[in-house]
Short mmCIF file of C-alpha atoms in Angstrom, two decimals:
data_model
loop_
_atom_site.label_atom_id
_atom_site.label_comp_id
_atom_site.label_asym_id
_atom_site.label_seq_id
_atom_site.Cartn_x
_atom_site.Cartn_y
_atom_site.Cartn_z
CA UNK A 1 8.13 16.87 -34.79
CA UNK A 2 5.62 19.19 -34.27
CA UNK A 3 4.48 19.31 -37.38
CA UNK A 4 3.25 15.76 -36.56
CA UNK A 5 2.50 15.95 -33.15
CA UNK A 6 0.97 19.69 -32.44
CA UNK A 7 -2.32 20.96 -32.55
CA UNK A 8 -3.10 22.97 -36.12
CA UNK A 9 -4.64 25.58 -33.92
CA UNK A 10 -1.74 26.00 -31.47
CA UNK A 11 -1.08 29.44 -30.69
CA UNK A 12 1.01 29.68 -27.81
CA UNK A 13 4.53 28.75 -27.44
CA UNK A 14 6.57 28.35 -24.17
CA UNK A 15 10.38 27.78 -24.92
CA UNK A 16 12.94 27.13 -22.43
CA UNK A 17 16.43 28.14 -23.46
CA UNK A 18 19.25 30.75 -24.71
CA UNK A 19 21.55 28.60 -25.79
CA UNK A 20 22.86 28.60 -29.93
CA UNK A 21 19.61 26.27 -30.43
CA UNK A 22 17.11 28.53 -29.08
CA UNK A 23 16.42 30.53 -31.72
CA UNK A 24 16.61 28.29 -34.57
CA UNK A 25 14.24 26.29 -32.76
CA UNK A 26 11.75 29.20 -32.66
CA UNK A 27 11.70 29.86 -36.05
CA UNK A 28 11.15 26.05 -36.75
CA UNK A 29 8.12 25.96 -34.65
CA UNK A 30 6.69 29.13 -35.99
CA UNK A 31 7.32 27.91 -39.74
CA UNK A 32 4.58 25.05 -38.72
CA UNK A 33 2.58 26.71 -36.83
CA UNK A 34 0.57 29.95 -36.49
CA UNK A 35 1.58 31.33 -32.82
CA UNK A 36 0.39 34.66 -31.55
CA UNK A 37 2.38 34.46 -28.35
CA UNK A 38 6.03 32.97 -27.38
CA UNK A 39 6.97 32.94 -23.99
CA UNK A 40 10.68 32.67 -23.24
CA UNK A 41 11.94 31.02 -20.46
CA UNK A 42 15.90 30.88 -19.60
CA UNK A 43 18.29 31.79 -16.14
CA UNK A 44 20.57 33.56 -18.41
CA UNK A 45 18.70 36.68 -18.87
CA UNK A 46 20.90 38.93 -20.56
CA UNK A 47 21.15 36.27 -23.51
CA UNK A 48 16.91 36.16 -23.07
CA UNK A 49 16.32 39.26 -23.73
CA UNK A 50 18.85 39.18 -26.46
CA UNK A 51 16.76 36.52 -28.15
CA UNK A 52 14.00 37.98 -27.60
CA UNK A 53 15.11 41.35 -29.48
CA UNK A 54 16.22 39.31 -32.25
CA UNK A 55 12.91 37.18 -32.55
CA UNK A 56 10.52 40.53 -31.95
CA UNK A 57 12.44 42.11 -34.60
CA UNK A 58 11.84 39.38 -36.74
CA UNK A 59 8.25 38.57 -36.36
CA UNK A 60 6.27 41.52 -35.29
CA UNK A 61 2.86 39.83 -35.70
CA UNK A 62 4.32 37.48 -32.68
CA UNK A 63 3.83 38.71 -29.14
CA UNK A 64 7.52 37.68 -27.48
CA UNK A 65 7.67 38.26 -23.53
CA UNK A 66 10.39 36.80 -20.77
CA UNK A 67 8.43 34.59 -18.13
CA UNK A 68 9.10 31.87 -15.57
CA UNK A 69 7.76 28.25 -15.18
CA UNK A 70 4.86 28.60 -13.31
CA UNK A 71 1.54 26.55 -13.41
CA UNK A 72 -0.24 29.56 -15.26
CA UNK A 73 2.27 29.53 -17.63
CA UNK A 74 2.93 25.62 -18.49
CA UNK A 75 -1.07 25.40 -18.14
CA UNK A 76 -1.75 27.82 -21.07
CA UNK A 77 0.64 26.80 -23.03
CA UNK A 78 -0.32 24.89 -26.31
CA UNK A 79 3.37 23.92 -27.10
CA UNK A 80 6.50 23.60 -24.76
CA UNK A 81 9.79 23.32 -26.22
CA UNK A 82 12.95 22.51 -23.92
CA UNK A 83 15.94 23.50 -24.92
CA UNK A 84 18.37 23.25 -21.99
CA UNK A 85 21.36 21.60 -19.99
CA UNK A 86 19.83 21.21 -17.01
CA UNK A 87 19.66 18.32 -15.04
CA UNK A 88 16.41 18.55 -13.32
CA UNK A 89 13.00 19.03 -14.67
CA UNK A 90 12.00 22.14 -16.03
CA UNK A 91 8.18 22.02 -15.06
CA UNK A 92 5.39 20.06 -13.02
CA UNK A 93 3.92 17.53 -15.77
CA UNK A 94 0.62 17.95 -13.76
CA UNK A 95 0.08 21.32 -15.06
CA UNK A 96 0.16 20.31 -18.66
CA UNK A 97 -3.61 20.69 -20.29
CA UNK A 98 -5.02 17.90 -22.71
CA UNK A 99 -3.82 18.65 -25.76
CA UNK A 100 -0.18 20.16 -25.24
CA UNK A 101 3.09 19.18 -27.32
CA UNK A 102 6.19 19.05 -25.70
CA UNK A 103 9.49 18.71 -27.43
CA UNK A 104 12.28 18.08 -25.44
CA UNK A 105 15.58 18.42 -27.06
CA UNK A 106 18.53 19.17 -24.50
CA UNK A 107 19.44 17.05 -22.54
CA UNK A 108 21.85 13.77 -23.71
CA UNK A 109 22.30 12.36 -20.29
CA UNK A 110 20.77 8.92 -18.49
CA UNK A 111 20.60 10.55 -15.34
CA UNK A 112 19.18 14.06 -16.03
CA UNK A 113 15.87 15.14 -17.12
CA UNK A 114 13.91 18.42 -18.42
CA UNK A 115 10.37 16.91 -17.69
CA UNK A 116 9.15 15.31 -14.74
CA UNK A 117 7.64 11.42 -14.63
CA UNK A 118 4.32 12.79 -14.78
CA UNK A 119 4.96 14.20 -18.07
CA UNK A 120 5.86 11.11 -19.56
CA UNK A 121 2.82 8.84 -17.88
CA UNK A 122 0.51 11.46 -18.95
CA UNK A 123 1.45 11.61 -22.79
CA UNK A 124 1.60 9.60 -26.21
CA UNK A 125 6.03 9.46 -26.25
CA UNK A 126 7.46 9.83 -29.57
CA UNK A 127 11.24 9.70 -29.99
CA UNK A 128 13.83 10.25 -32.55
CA UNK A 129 15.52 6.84 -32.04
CA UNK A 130 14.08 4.65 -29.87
CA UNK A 131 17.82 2.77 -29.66
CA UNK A 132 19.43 6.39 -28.77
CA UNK A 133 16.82 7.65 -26.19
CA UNK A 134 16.97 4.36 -24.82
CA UNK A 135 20.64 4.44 -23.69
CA UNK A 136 20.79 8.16 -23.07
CA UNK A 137 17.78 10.09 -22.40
CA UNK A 138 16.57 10.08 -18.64
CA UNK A 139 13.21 11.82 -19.49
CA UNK A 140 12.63 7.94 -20.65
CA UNK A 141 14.93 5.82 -18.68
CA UNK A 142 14.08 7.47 -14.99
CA UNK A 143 10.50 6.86 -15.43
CA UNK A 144 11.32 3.13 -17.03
CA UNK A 145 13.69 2.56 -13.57
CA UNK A 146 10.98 3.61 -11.65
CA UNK A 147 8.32 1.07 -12.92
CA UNK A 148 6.01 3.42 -14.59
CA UNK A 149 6.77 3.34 -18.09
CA UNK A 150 8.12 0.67 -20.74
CA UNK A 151 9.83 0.96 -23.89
CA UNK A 152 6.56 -0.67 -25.42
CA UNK A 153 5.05 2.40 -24.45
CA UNK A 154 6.64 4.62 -27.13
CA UNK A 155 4.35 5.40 -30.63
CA UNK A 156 7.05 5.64 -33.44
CA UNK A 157 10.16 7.21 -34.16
CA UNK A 158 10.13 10.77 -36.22
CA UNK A 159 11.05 9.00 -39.32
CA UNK A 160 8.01 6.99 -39.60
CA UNK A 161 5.87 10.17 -39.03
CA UNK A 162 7.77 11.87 -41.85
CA UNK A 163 7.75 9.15 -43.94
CA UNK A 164 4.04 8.04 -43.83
CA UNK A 165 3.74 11.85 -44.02
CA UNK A 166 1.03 11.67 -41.31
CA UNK A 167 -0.71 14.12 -39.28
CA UNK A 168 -0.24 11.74 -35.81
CA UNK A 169 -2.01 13.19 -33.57
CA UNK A 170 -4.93 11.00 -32.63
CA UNK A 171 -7.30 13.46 -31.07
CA UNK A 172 -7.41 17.57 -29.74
CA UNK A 173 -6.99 16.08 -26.06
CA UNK A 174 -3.99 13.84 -25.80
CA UNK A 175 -0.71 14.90 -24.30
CA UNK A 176 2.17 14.44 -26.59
CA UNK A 177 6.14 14.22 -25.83
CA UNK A 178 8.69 14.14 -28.77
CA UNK A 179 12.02 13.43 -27.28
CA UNK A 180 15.58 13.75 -28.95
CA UNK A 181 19.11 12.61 -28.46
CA UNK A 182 20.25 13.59 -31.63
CA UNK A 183 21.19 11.04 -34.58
CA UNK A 184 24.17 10.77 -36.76
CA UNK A 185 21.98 10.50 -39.67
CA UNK A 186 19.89 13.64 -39.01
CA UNK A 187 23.16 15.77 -38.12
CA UNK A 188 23.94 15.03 -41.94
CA UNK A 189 20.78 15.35 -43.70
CA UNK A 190 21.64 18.96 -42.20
CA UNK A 191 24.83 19.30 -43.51
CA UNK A 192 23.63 18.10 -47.13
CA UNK A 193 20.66 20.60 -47.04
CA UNK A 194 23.27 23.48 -45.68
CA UNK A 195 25.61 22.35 -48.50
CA UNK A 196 23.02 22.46 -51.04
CA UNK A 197 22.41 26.12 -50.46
CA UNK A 198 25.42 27.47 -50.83
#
């Protein structure tokens, strides 16, 4: 997704998580995009700075440092990734800049959230299934509860992006969410492309 939905010239990366996903889902944002600095973000901190090890030692030309979700932080942040189980937003949506990404990825659950309303109001939503996020995510469904936000609202689902093979972001300044649940289908495109190499 953010090969559709980033800025080209994105160079800094906050991610939030230590979980098995974390850093897989580094090394997919740094295959699209040229970052100079990841920030790393997780309570676990033994398993941080684990990943972090792991990812230095992989990409030296990529400045990898343990911080916390502050304003400074989320504010110079070109791309946020989430990552994470928790049940509460991870950030203040107000301190997003025009022009950030954020993909949010963890959570599964209609009554739990990793970004704030704010977020949401303040950004073009893109989703991975508009059916799945729409009976599970909360990032979506709390802010559609609370009156602020339809389903009407939402741009397209990834697949569209991918196949119209468009660059969809409109302009440097907009705010853009891509929000996952997770689809059967994707989960075996996977498997066929893991298959495949073997």
């Amino acid at each position: 997704a953010s090969h559709y939905l980033s800025r080209e010239n994105s160079k800094h990366l906050v991610f939030f998580g230590s979980g098995n996903l974390a850093e897989y889902m580094v090394r997919a944002h740094l295959a699209v995009r040229n970052f100079k600095r990841v920030t790393l973000i997780a309570r676990n901190q033994e398993k941080l700075l684990a990943l972090q090890s792991r990812l230095q030692g992989a990409f030296t030309e990529v400045e990898f440092v343990i911080g916390q979700s502050n304003e400074a932080t989320i504010y110079s942040a070109d791309v946020i990734s989430c990552a994470t189980c928790c049940a509460t937003p991870l950030f203040d949506g107000n301190w997003l800049k025009s022009g950030t990404h954020v993909d949010l990825i963890g959570n599964h659950h209609s009554d739990a959230r990793e970004c704030d309303t704010a977020t949401i109001t303040r950004s073009r939503v893109y989703v991975d299934s508009k059916a799945n996020v729409l009976s599970e995510a909360g990032e979506l469904l709390i802010p559609i509860k609370e009156g602020v936000f339809n389903e009407q609202q939402l741009c397209a689902e990834l697949a569209e992006l991918a196949k119209a093979n468009i660059y969809a972001r409109i302009n440097e300044i907009d705010i853009t969410v891509f929000k996952s649940v997770g689809t059967a289908l994707s989960d075996l495109i996977a498997a066929y492309h893991v298959y495949q190499s073997l």
